[in-house]
mmCIF file of C-alpha atoms in Angstrom:
data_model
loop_
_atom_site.group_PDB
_atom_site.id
_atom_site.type_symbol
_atom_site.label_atom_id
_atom_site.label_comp_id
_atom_site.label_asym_id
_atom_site.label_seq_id
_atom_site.Cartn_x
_atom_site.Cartn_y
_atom_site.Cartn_z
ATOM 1 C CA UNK A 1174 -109.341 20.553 76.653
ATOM 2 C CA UNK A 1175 -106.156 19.267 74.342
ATOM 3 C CA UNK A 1176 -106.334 22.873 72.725
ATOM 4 C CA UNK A 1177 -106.257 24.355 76.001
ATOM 5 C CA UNK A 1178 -103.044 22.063 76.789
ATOM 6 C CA UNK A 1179 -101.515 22.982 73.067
ATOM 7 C CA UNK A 1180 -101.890 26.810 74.004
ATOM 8 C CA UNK A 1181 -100.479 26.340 76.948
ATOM 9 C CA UNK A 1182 -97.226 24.416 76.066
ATOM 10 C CA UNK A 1183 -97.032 26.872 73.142
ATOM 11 C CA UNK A 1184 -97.191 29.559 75.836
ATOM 12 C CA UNK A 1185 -93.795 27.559 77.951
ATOM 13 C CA UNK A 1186 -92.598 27.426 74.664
ATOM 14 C CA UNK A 1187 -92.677 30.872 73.812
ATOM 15 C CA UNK A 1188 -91.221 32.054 77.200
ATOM 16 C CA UNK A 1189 -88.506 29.690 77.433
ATOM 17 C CA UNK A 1190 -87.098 31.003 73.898
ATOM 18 C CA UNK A 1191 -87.350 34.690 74.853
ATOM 19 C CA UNK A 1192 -85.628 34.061 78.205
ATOM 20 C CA UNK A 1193 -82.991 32.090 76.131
ATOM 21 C CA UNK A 1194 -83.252 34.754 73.849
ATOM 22 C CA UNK A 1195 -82.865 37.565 76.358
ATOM 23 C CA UNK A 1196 -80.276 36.142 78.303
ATOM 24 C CA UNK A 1197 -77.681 34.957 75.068
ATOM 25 C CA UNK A 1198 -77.928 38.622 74.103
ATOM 26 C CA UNK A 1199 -77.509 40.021 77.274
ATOM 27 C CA UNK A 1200 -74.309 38.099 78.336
ATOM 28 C CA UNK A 1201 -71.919 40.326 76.883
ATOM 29 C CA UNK A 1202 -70.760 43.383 79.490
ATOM 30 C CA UNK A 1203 -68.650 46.434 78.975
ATOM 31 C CA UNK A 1204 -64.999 46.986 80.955
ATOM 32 C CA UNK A 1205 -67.116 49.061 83.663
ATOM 33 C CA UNK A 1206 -69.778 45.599 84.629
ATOM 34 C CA UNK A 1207 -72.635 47.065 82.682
ATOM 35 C CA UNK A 1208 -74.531 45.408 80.518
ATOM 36 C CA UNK A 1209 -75.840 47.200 77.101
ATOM 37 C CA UNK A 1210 -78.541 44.699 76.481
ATOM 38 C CA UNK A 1211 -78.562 45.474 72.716
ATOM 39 C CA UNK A 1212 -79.975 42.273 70.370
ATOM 40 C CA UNK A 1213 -76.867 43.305 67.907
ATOM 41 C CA UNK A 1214 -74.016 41.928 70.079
ATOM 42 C CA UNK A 1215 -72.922 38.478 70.654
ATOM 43 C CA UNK A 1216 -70.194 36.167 71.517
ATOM 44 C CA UNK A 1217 -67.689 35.392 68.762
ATOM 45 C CA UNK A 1218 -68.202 32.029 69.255
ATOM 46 C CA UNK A 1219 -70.495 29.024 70.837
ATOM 47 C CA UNK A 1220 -67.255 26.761 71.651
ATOM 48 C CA UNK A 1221 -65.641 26.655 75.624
ATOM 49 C CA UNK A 1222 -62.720 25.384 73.644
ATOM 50 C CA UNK A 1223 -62.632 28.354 71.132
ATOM 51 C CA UNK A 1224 -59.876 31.412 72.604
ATOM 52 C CA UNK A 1225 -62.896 34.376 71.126
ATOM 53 C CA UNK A 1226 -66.103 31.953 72.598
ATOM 54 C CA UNK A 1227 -65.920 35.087 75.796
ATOM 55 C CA UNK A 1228 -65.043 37.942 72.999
ATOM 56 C CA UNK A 1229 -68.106 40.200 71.367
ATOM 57 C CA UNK A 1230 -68.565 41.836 68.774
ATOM 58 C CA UNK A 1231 -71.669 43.432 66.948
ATOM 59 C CA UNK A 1232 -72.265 40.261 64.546
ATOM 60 C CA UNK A 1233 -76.170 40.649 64.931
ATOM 61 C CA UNK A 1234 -76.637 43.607 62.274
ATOM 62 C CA UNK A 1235 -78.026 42.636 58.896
ATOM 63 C CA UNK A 1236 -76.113 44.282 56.752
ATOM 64 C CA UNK A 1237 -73.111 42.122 55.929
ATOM 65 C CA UNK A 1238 -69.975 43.383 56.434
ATOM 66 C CA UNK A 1239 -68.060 45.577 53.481
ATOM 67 C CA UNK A 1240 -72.086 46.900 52.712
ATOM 68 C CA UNK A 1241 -73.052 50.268 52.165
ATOM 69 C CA UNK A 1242 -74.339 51.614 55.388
ATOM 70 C CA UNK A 1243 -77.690 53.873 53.660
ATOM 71 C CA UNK A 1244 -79.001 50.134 54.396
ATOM 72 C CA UNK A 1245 -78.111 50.420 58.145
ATOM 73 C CA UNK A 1246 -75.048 49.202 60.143
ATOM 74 C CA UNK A 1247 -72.830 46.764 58.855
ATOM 75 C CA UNK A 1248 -71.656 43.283 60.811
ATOM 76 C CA UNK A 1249 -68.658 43.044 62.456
ATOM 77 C CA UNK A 1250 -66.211 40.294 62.185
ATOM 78 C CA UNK A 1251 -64.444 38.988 65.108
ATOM 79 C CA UNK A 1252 -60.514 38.511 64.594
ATOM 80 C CA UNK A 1253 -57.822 36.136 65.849
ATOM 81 C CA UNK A 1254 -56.881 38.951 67.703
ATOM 82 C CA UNK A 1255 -59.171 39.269 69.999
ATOM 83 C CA UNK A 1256 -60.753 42.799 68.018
ATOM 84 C CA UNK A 1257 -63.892 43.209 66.075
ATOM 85 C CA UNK A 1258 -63.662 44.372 62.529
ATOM 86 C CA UNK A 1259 -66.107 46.541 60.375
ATOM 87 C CA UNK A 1260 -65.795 47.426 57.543
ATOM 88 C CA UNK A 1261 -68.449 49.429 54.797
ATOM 89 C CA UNK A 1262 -68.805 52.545 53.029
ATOM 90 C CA UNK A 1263 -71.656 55.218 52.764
ATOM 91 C CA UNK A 1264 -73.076 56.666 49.477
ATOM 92 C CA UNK A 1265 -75.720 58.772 51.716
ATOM 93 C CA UNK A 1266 -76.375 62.451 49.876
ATOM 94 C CA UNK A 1267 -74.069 64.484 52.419
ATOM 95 C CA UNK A 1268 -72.380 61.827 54.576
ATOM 96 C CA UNK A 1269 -70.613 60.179 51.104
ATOM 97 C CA UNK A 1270 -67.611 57.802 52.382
ATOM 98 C CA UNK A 1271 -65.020 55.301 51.019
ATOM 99 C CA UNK A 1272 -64.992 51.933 51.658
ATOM 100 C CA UNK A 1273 -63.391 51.559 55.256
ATOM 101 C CA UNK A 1274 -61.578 49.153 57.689
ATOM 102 C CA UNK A 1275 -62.249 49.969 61.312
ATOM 103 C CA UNK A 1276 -61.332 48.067 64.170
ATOM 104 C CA UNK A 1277 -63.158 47.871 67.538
ATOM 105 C CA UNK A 1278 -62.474 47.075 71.425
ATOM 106 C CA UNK A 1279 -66.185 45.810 72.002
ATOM 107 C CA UNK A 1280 -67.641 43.855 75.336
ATOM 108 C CA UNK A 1281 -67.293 40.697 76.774
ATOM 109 C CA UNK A 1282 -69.120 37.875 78.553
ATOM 110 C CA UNK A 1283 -67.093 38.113 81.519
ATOM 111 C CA UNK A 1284 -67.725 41.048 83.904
ATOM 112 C CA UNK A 1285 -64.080 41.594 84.689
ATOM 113 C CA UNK A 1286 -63.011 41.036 80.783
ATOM 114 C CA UNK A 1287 -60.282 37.961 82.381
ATOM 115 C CA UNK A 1288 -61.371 36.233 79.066
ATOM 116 C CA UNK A 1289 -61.134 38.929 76.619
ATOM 117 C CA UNK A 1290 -58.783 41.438 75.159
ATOM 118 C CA UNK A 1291 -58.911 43.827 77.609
ATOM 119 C CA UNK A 1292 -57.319 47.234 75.931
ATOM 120 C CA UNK A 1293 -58.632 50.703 76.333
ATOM 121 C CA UNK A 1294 -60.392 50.296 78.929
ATOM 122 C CA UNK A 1295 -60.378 52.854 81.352
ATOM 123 C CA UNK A 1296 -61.526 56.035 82.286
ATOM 124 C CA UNK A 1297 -64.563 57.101 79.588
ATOM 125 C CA UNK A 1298 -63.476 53.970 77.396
ATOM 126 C CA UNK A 1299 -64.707 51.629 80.271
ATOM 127 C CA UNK A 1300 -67.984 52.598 79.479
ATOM 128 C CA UNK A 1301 -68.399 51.573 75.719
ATOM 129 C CA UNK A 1302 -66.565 49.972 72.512
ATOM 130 C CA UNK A 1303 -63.574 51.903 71.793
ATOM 131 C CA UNK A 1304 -61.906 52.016 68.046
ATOM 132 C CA UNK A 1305 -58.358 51.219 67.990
ATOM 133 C CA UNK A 1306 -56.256 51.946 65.072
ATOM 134 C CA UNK A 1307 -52.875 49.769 63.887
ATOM 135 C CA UNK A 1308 -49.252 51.454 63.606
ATOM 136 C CA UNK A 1309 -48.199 49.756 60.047
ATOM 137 C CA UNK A 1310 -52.262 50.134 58.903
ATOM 138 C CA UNK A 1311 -52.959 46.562 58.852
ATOM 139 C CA UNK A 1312 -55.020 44.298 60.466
ATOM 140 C CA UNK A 1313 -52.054 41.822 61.781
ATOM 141 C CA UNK A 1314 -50.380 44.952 63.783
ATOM 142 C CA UNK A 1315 -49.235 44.200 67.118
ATOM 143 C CA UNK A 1316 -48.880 48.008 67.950
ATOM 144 C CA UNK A 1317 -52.134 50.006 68.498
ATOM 145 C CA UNK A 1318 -53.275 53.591 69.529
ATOM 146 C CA UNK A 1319 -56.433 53.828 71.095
ATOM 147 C CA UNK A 1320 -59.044 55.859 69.506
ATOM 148 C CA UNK A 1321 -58.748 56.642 65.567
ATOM 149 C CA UNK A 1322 -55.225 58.416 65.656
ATOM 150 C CA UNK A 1323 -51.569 56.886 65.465
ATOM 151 C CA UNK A 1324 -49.756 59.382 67.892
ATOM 152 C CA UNK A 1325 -48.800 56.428 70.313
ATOM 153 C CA UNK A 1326 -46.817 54.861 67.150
ATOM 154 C CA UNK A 1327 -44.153 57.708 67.530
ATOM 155 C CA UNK A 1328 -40.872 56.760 69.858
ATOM 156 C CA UNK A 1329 -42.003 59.720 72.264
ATOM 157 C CA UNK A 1330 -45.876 58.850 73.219
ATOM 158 C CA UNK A 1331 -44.762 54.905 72.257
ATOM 159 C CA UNK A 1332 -45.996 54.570 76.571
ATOM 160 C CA UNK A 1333 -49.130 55.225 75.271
ATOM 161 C CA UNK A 1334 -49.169 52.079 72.928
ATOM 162 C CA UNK A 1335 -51.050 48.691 73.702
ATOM 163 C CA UNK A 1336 -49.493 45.605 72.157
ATOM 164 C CA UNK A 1337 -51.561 43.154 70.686
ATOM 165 C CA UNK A 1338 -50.383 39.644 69.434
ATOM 166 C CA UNK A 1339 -51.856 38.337 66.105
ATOM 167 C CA UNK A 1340 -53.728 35.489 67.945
ATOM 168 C CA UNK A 1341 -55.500 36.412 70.923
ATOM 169 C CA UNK A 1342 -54.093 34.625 74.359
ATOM 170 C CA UNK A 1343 -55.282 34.754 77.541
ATOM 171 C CA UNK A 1344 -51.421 35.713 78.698
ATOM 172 C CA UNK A 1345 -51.963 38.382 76.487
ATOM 173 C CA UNK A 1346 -55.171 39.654 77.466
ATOM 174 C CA UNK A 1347 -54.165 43.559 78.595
ATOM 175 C CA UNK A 1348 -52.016 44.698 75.762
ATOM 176 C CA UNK A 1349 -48.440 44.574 77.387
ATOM 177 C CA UNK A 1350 -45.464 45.104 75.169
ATOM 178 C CA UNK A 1351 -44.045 41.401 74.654
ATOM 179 C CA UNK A 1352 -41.335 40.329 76.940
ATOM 180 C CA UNK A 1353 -38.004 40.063 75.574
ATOM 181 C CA UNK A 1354 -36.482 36.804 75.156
ATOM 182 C CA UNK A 1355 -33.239 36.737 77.169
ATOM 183 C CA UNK A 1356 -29.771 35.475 75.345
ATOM 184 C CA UNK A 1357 -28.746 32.632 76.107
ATOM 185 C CA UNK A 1358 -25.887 32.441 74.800
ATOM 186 C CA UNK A 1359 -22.479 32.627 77.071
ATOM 187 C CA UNK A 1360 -20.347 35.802 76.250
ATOM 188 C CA UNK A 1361 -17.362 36.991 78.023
ATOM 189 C CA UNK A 1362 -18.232 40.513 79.498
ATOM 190 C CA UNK A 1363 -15.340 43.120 78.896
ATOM 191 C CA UNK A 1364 -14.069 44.845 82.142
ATOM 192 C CA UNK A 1365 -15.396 48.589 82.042
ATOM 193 C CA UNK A 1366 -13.136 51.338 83.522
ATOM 194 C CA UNK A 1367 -15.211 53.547 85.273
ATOM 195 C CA UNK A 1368 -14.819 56.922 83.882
ATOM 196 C CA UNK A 1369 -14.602 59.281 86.991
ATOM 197 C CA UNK A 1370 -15.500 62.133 84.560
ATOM 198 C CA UNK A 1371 -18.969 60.607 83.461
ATOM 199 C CA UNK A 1372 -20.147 60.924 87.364
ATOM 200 C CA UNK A 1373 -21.579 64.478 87.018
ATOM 201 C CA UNK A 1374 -23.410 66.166 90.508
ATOM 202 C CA UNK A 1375 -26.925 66.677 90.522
ATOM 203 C CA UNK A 1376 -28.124 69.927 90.645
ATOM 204 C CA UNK A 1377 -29.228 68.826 94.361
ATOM 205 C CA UNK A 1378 -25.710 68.511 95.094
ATOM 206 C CA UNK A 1379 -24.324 71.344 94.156
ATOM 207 C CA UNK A 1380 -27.220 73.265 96.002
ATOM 208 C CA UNK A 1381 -26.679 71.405 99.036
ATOM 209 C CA UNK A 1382 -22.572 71.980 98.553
ATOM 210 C CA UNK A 1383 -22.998 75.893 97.987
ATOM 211 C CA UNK A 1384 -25.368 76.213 100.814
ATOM 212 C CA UNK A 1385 -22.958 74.262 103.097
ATOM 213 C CA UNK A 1386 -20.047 76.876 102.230
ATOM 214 C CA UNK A 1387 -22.170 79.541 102.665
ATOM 215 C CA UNK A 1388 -23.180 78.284 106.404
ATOM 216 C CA UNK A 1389 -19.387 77.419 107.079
ATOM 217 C CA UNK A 1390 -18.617 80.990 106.323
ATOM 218 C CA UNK A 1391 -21.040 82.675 108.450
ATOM 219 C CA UNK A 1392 -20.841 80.291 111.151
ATOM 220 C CA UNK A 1393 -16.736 80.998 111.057
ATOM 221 C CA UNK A 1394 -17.384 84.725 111.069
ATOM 222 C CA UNK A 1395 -19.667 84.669 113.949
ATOM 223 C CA UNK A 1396 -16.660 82.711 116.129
ATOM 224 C CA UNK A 1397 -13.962 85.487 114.824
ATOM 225 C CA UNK A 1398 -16.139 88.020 116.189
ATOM 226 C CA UNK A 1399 -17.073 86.244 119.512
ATOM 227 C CA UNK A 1400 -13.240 86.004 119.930
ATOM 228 C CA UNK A 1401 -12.866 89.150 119.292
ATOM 229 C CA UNK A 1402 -15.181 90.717 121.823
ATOM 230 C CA UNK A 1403 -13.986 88.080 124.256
ATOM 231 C CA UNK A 1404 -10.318 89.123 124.201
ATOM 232 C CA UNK A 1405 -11.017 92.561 124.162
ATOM 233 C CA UNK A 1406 -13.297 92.034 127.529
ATOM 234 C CA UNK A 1407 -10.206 89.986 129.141
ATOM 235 C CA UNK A 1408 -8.372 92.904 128.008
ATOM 236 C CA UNK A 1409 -9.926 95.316 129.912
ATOM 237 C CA UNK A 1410 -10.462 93.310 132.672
ATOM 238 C CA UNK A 1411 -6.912 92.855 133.216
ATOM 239 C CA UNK A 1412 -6.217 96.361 132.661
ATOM 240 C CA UNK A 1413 -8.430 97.671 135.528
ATOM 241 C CA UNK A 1414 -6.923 95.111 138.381
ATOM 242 C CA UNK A 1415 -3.308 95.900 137.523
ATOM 243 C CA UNK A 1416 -1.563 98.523 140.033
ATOM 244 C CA UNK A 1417 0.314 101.260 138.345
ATOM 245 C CA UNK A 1418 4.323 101.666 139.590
ATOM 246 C CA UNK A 1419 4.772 103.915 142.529
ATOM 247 C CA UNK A 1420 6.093 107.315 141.397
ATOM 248 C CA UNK A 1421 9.599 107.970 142.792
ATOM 249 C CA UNK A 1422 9.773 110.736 144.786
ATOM 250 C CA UNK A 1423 12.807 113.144 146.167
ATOM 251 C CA UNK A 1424 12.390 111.212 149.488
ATOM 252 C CA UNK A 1425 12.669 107.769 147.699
ATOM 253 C CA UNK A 1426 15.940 108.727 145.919
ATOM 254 C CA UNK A 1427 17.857 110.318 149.071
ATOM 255 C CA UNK A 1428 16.771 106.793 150.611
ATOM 256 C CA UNK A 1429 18.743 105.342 147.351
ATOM 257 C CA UNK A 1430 21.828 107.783 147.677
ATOM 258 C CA UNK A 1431 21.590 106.828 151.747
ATOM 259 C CA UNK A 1432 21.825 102.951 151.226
ATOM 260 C CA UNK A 1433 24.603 103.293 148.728
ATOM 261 C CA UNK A 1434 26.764 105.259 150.691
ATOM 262 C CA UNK A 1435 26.494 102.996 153.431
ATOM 263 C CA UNK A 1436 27.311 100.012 151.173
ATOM 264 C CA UNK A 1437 30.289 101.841 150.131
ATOM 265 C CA UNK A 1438 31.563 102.871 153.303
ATOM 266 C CA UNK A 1439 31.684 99.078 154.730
ATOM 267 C CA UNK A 1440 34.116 98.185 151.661
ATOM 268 C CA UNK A 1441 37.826 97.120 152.653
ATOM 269 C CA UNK A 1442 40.128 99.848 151.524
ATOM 270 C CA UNK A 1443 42.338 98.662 148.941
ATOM 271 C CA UNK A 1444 44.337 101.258 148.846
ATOM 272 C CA UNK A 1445 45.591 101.416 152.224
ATOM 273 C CA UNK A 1446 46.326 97.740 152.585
ATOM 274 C CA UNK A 1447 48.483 98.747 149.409
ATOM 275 C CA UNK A 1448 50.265 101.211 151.219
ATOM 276 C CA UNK A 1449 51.257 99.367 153.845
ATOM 277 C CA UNK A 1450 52.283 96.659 152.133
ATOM 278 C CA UNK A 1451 54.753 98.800 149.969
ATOM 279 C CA UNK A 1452 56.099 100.442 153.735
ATOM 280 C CA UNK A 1453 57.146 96.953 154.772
ATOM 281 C CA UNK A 1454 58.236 95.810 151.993
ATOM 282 C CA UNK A 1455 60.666 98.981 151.470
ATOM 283 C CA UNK A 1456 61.722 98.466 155.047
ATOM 284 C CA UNK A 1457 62.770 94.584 154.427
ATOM 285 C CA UNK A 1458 64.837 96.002 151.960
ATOM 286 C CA UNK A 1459 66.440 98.773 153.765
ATOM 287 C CA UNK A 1460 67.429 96.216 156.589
ATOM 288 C CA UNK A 1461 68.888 93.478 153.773
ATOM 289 C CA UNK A 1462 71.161 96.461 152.106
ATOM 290 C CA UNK A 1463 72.085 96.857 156.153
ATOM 291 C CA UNK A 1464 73.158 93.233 156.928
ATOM 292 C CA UNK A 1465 75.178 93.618 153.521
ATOM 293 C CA UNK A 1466 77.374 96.367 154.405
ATOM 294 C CA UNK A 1467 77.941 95.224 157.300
ATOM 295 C CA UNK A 1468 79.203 91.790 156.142
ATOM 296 C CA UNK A 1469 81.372 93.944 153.628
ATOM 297 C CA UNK A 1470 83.354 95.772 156.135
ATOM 298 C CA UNK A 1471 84.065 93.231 158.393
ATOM 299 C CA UNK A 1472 85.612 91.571 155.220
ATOM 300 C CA UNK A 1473 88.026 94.638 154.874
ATOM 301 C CA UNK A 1474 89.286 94.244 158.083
ATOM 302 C CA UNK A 1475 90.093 90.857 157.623
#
């Protein structure tokens, strides 16, 4: 009976290890929600109060790290960072290689990586550990490329870049270039004359100002013509309800001749009034030299 109740708590035992087992090794999740369940990975660290306790890396191997890898996979070793190291070398006939420094984007115990580093993670690197490789080579970079190249460390693919501090933050959790500290220091800004030649059109512009012309013209045409045709259609117009003169005939000009001679004949005649004014005047004269001789000779006889 009391072996029957050893077996038994031996049995609880047992079960509640593996489950505690089971479920410390399968607490650590990739960006995508998935857990690997692999009995290599674990948390960085056992401490709420530790920055890497939600960070893992594969710490489980039993090779240390900096081993030769012909005894299998080496341990990683989780950084300040927030990154998991590995480093080892290979002396297997065919797949010889120098001692290396890797570093690795691994899981994390929180599903949506809030309390990780959470870099390189989408697209086909949400679904495993992703290598990451430093811009100056060394482990304290802040720059990094993801995957094992440094392209991202020139100026032109620098977008590509994730920035890492030294010592992992929650602030700094998705690898966002640092934020520039402003200057506080007071400075008199210099008055800038804007330079009227540095305002250049945009190729939209000119477009826009060429194709405006070229509708102006057309559309200035089209009226030139329309008053064109109009004035020549008034033109016409006016030309078919206008009366020609009437053509002057022989009977027409005898009617002329007629009404002139008429007007002429009912004009005072000059002339004659002329004539008879010379008459009397020649006769007032005659009768004056009369009265004279007269008044002569009567004189004589006296």
């Amino acid at each position: 009976m009391a072996s029957d109740s050893r077996v038994f708590l031996f049995f609880v035992q047992f079960v509640t290890l593996a489950i505690l087992f089971r479920s410390a090794h399968s607490s650590c999740y990739l960006p995508n929600g998935t857990s690997p369940d692999d009995k290599w990975t674990a948390p960085c660290s056992s401490d709420p109060s530790n920055p890497l306790h939600s960070t893992c890396c594969h710490t489980q191997w039993a090779n240390p790290p900096g081993s030769d890898i012909k005894y299998g996979p080496t341990q990683d070793e989780c950084m300040s960072n927030g990154l998991c190291q590995n480093r080892g070398s290979s002396s297997i006939p065919g797949a010889e290689q120098a001692p290396w420094t890797h570093f690795y984007r691994v899981q994390c115990t929180d599903k949506d990586f809030k309390g990780c580093l959470d870099v390189c993670s989408t697209g086909l690197n949400a679904h495993d550990g992703v290598q990451l490789t430093p811009c100056d080579g060394t482990s304290t970079s802040e720059k990094w490329c993801c995957g094992d190249t440094t392209s991202c460390c020139s100026p032109e693919n620098a977008y590509k870049a994730v920035y890492i501090p030294r010592n992992f933050s929650s602030s700094a959790a998705h690898g966002l270039p640092p934020t520039p500290t402003p200057n506080t220091t007071s400075s008199v800004t210099p008055s800038v004359t804007p330079n009227p030649q540095g305002k250049k059109l945009t190729n939209g512009a000119k477009a826009g100002i060429v194709l405006g012309t070229i509708i102006g013209a057309i559309l200035f045409l089209a009226l030139g013509f329309f008053l064109g045709f109009l004035g020549r259609r008034l033109l016409k117009k006016t030309a078919k309800t206008t009366k020609p003169p009437a053509e002057i005939g022989s009977e027409s000009i005898h009617d002329i001749h007629a009404y002139r001679f008429e007007a002429e004949s009912k004009r005072p005649s000059f002339s004659h009034e002329l004539g008879d004014r010379r008459s009397r005047a020649e006769m007032g004269g005659k009768a004056q030299l009369a009265e004279l001789a007269e008044l002569s000779s009567e004189e004589r006889k006296r």
